[in-house]
mmCIF file of C-alpha atoms in Angstrom:
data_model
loop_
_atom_site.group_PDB
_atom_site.id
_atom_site.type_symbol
_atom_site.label_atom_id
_atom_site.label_comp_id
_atom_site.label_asym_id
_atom_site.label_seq_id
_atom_site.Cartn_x
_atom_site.Cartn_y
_atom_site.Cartn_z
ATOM 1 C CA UNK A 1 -12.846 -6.655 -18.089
ATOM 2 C CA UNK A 2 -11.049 -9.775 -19.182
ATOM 3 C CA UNK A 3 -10.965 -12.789 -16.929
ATOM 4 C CA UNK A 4 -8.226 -15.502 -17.836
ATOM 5 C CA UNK A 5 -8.621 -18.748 -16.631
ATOM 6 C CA UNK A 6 -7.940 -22.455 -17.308
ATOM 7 C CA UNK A 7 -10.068 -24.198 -15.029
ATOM 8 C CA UNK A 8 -13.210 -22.455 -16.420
ATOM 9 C CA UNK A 9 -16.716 -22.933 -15.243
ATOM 10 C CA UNK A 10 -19.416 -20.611 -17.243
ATOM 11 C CA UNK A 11 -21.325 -19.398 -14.497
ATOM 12 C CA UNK A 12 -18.593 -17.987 -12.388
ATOM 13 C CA UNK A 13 -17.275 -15.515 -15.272
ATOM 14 C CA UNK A 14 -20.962 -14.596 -15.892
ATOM 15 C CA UNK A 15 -21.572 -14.049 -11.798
ATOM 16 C CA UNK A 16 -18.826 -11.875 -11.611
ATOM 17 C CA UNK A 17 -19.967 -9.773 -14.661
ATOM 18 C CA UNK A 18 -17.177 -10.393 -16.461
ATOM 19 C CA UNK A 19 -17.443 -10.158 -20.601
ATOM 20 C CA UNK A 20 -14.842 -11.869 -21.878
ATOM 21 C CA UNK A 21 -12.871 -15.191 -21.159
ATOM 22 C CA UNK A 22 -9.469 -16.982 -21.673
ATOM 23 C CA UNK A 23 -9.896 -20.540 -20.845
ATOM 24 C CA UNK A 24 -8.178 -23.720 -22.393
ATOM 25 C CA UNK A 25 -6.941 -22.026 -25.097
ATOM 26 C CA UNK A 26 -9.833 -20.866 -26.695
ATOM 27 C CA UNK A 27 -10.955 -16.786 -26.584
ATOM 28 C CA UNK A 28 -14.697 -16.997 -25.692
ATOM 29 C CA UNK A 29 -17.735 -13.648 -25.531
ATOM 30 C CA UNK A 30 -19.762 -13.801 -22.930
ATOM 31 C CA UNK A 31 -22.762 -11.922 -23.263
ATOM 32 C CA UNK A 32 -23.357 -8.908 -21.417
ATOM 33 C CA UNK A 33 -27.417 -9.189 -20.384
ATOM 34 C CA UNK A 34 -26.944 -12.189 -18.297
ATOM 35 C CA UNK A 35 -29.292 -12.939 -15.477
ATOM 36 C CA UNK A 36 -26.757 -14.594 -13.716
ATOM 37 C CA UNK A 37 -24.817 -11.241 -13.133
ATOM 38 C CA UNK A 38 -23.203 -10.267 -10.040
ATOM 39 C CA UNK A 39 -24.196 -13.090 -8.395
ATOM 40 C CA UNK A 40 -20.798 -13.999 -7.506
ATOM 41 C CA UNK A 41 -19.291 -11.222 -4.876
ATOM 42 C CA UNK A 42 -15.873 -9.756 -5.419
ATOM 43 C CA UNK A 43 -14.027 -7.595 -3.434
ATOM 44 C CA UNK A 44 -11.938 -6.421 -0.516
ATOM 45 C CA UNK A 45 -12.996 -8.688 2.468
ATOM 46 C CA UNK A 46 -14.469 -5.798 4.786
ATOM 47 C CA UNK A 47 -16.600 -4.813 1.599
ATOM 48 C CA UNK A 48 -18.398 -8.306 1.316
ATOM 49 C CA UNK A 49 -20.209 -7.647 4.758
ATOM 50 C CA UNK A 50 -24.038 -6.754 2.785
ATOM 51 C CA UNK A 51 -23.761 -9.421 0.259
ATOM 52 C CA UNK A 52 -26.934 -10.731 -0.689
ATOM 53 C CA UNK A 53 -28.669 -13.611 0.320
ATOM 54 C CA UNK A 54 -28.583 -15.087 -2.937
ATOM 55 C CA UNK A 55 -24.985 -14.614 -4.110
ATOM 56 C CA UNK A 56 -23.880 -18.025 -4.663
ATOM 57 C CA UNK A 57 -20.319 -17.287 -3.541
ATOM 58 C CA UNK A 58 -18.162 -14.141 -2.290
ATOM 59 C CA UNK A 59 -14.492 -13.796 -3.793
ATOM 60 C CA UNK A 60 -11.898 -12.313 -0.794
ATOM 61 C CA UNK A 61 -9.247 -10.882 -2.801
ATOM 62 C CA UNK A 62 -7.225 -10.034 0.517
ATOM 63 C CA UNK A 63 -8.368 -13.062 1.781
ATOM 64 C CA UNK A 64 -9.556 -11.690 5.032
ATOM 65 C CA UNK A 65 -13.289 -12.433 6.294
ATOM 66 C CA UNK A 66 -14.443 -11.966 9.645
ATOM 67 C CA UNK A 67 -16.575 -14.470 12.280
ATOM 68 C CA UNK A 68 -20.088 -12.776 11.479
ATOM 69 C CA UNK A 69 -19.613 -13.122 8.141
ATOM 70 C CA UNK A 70 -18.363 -16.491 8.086
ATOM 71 C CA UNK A 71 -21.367 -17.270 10.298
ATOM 72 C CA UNK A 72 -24.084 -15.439 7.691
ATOM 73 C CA UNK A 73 -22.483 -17.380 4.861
ATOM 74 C CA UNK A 74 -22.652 -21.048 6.543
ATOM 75 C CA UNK A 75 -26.135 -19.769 7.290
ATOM 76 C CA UNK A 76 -27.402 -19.220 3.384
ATOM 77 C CA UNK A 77 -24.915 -22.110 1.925
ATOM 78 C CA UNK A 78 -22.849 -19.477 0.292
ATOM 79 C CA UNK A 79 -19.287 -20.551 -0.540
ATOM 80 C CA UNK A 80 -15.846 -18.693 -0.357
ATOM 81 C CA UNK A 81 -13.999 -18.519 -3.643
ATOM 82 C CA UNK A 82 -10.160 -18.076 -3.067
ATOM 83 C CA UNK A 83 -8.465 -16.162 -5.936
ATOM 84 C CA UNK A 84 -4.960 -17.756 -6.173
ATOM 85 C CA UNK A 85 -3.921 -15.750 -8.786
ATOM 86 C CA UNK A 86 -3.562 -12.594 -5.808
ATOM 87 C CA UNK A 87 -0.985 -14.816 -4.448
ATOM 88 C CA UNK A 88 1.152 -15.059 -7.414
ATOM 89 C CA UNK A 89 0.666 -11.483 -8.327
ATOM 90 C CA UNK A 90 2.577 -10.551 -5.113
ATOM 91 C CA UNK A 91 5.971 -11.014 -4.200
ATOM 92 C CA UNK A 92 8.477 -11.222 -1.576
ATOM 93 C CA UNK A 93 6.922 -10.410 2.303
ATOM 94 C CA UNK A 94 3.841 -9.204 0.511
ATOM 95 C CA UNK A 95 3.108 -12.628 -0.969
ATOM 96 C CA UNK A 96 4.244 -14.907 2.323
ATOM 97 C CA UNK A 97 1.852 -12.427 4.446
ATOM 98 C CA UNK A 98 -0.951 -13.442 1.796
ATOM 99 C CA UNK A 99 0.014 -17.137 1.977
ATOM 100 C CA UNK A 100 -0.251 -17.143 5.731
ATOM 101 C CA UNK A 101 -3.677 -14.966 5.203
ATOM 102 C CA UNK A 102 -5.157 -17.398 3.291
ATOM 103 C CA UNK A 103 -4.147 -20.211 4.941
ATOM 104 C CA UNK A 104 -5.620 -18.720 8.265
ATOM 105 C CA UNK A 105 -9.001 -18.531 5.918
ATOM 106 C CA UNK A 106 -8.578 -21.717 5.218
ATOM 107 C CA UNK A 107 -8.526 -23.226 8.050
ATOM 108 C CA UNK A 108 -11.402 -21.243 9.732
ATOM 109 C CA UNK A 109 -13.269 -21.578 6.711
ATOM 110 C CA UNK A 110 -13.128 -25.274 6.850
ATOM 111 C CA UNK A 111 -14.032 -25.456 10.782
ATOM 112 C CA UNK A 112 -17.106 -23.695 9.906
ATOM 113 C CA UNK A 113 -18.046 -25.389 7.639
ATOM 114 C CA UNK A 114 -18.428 -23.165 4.585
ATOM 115 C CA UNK A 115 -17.792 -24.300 1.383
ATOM 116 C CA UNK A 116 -14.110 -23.512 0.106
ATOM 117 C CA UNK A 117 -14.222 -22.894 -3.970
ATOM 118 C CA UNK A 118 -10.517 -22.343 -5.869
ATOM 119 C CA UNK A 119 -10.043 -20.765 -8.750
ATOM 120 C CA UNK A 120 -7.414 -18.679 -10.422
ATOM 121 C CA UNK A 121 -9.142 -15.569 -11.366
ATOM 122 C CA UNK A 122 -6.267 -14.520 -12.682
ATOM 123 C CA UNK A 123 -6.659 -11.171 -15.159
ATOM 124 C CA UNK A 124 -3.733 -11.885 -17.702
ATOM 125 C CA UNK A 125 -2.144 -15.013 -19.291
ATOM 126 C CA UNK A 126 0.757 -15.026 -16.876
ATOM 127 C CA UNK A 127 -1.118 -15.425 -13.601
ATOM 128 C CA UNK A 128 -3.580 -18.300 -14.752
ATOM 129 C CA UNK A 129 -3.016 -21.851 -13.556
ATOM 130 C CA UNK A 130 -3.790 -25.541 -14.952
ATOM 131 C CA UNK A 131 -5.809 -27.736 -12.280
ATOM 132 C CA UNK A 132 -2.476 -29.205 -11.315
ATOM 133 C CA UNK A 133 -1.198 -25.966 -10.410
ATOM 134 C CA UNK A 134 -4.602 -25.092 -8.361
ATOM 135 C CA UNK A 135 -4.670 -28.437 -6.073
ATOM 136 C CA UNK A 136 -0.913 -28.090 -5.706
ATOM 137 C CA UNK A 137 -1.203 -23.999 -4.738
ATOM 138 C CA UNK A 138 -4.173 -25.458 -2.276
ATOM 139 C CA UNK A 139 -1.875 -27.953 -0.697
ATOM 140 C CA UNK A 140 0.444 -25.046 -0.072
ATOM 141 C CA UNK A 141 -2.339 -23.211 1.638
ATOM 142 C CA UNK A 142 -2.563 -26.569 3.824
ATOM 143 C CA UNK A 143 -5.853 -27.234 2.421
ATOM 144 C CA UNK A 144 -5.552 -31.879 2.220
ATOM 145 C CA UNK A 145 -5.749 -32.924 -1.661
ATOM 146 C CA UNK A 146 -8.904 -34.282 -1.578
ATOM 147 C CA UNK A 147 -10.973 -31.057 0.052
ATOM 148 C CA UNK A 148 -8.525 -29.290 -2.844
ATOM 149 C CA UNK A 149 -10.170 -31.747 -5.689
ATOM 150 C CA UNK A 150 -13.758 -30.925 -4.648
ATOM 151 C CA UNK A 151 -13.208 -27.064 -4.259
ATOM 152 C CA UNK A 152 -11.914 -27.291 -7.961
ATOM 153 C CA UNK A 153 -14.437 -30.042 -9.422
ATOM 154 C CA UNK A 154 -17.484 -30.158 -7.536
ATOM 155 C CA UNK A 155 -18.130 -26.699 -5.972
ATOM 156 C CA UNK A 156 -16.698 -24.531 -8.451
ATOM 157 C CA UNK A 157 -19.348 -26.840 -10.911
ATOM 158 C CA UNK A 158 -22.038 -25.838 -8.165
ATOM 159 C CA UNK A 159 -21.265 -22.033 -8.136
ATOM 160 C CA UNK A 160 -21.441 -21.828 -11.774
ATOM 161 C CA UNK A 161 -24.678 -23.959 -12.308
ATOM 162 C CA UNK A 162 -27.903 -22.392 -12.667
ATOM 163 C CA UNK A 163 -29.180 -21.035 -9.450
ATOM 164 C CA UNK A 164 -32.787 -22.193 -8.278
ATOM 165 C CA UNK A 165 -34.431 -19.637 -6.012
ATOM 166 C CA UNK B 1 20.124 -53.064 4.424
ATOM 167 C CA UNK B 2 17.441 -52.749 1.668
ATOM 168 C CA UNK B 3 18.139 -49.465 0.098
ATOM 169 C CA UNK B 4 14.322 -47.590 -0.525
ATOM 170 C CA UNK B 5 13.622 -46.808 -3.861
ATOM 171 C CA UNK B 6 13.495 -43.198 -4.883
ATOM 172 C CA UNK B 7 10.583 -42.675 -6.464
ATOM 173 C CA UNK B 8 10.329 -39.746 -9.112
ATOM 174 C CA UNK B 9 7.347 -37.761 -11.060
ATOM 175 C CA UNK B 10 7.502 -36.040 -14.663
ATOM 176 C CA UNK B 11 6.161 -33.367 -15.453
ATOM 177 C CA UNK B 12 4.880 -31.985 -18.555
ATOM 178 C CA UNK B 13 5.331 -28.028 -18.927
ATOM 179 C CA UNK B 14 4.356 -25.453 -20.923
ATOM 180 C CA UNK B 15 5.947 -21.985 -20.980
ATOM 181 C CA UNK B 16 4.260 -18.910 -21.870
ATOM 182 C CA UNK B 17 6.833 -17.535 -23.886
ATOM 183 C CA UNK B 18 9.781 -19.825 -26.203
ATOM 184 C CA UNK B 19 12.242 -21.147 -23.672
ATOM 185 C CA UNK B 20 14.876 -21.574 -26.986
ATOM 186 C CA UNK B 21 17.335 -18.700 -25.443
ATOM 187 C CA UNK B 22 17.090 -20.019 -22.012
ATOM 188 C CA UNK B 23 19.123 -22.895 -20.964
ATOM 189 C CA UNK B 24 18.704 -25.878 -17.667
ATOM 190 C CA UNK B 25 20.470 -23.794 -15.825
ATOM 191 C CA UNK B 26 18.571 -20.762 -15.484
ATOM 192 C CA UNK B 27 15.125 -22.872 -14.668
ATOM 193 C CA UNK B 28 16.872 -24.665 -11.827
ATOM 194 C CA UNK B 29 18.372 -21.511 -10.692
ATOM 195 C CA UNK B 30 14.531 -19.799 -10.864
ATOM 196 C CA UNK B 31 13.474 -22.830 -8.949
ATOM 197 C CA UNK B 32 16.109 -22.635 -6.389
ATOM 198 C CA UNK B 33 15.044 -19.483 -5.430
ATOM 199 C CA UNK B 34 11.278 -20.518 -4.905
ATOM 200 C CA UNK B 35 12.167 -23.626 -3.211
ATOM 201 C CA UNK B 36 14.755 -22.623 -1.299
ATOM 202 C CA UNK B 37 16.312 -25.049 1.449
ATOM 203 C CA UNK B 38 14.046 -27.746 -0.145
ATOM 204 C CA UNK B 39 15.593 -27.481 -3.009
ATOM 205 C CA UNK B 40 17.841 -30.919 -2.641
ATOM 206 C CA UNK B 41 15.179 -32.766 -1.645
ATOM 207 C CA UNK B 42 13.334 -32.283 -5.069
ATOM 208 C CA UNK B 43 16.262 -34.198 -7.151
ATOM 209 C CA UNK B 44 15.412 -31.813 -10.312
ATOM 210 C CA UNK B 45 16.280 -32.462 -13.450
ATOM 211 C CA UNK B 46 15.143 -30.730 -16.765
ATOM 212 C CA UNK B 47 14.950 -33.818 -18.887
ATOM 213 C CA UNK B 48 14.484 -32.213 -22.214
ATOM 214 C CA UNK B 49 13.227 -28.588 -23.700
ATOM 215 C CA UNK B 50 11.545 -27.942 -26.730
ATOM 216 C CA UNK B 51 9.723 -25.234 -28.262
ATOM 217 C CA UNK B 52 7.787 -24.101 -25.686
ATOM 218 C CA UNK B 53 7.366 -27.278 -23.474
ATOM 219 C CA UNK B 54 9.994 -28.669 -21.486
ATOM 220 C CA UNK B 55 9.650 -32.083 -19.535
ATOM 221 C CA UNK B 56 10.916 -31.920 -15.462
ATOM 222 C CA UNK B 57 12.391 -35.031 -13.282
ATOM 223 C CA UNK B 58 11.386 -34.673 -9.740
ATOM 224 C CA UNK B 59 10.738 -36.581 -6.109
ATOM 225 C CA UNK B 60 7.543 -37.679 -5.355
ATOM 226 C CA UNK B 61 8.032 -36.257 -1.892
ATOM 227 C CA UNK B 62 8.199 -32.906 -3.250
ATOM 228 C CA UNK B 63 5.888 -32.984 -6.619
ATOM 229 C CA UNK B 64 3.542 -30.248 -5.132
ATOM 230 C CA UNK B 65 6.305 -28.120 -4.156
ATOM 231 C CA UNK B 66 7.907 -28.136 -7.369
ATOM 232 C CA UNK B 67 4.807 -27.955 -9.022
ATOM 233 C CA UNK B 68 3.814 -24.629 -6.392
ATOM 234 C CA UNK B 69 7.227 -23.633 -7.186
ATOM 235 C CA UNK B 70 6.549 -23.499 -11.191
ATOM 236 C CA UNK B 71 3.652 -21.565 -10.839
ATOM 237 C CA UNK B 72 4.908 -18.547 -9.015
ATOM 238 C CA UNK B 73 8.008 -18.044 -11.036
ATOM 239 C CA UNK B 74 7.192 -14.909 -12.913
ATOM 240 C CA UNK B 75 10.165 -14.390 -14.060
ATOM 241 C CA UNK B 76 13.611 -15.231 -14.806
ATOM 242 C CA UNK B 77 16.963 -13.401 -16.446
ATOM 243 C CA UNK B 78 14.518 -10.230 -16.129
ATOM 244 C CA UNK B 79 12.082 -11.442 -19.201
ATOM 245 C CA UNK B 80 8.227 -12.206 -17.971
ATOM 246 C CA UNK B 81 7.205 -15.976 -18.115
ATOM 247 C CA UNK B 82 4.936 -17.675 -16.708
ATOM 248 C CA UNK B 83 4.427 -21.972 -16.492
ATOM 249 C CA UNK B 84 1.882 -24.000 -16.639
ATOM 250 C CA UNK B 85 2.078 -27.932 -15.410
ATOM 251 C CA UNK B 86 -0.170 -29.362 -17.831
ATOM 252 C CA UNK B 87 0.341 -33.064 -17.176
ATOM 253 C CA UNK B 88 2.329 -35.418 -14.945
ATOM 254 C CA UNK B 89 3.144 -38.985 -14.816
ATOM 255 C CA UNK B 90 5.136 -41.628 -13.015
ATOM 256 C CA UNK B 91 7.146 -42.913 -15.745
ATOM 257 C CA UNK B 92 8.726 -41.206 -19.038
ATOM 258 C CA UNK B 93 6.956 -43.148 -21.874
ATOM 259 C CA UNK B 94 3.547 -42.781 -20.198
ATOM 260 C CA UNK B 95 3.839 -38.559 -20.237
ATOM 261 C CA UNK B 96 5.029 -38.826 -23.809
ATOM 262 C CA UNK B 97 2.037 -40.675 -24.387
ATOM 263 C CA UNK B 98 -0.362 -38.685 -22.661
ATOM 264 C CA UNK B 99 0.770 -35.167 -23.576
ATOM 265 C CA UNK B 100 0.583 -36.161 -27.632
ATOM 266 C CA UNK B 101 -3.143 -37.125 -26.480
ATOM 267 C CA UNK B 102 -3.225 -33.981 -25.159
#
């Protein structure tokens, strides 16, 4: 699978499994024995309920997660990555029902406490976004600029670090 | 009366595909549909287009919504493109600058 992205952090393609990467320009391999595999969780939000303990962060593509979950992943310091590129990939009521999806995430996200991650994860050229385009996609969201900043600097830099058991 | 002055961003965009057969027009018809009754707030103007980049004129008030705006137009005249804000500034001479950095 390709994975497209401009604001590119190493470990998060090679969490998600991913073997190939778009990112500022540049085509780069990445190699397909990593140990850092899977550690990222993607999927449909009901799916993401057994999730391991040491996943480092769980990706929401409908952007629905429920309380328990929420709760388990304040618990273990896991963080939720949102995929913006889902919302540009829709259109029409579709994408407004996502924006007010996400949004609700958000918001609960950030009263629990759980670390909010954005990145585009977009699969093709046409959904990726530039940094700009990430804080400003956040903003619409209603997440404030400067917890936007930190979900795209310092926690996306966190989630694709090396993990220490 | 002290008249407020307006205060305006520009923006430094790249399109996925040549923009050569498209025309002002069509971009701030593509925006107008994204932005919708907002649109007169943002004060648009498509300041030059070259190539594939193309330099925007907007409020301040309404930089991330213009910016938001730009990224989920997907397409426009029924051809696929896609852009990406790569920088912005506060005055002309400084994006010039920074985007031949760039």
């Amino acid at each position: 699978m390709k994975y497209y992205d401009f604001s590119f952090q190493e470990g998060i393609v090679e969490g998600l499994g991913f073997e190939h990467v778009y990112a500022l320009g540049k085509d780069i391999s990445c190699g397909p024995s990593s140990k850092e595999r899977y550690s990222i969780i993607y999927g449909k939000g009901n799916t993401l309920g057994y999730f391991e303990k040491t996943a480092r962060a769980v990706v929401p593509i409908d952007f629905e997660i429920g309380n328990a979950l929420l709760a388990k992943l304040r618990e273990h310091n896991t963080a939720i990555c949102l995929p913006i590129s889902k919302l540009l990939e829709a259109s029409g009521l579709e994408q407004q029902y996502l924006l007010h999806t996400a949004s609700v995430l958000a918001s609960k996200a950030i009263k629990n406490r759980v670390r909010l991650s954005i990145a585009s994860f977009a699969q093709s050229k046409e959904y990726a976004c530039s940094p700009i385009q990430l804080i400003s996609m956040a903003k619409l969201i209603g997440i404030e600029e400067m917890e936007a900043r930190l979900s795209i600097s310092e926690v996306n830099k966190d989630i694709g670090g090396t993990y220490e058991e | 009366m002290a008249l407020t002055k307006n205060k305006h961003r520009y923006l430094l965009v790249r399109s996925s595909v040549g923009i050569d057969a498209l025309n002002a027009y069509d971009i701030k018809k593509a925006l107008f549909e994204k932005l919708g009754m907002r649109f007169h707030l943002a004060a648009l103007k498509i300041i030059s287009m070259q190539g594939n980049y193309l330099i925007i004129r907007c409020s301040l008030k309404s930089f991330d919504d213009v910016v938001a705006a730009l990224t989920m137009i997907k397409n426009i005249n029924g051809s696929r493109i896609a852009f990406y804000t790569i920088k912005s500034s506060g005055t002309i001479k400084s994006l010039q600058k920074k985007g031949i950095s760039a």
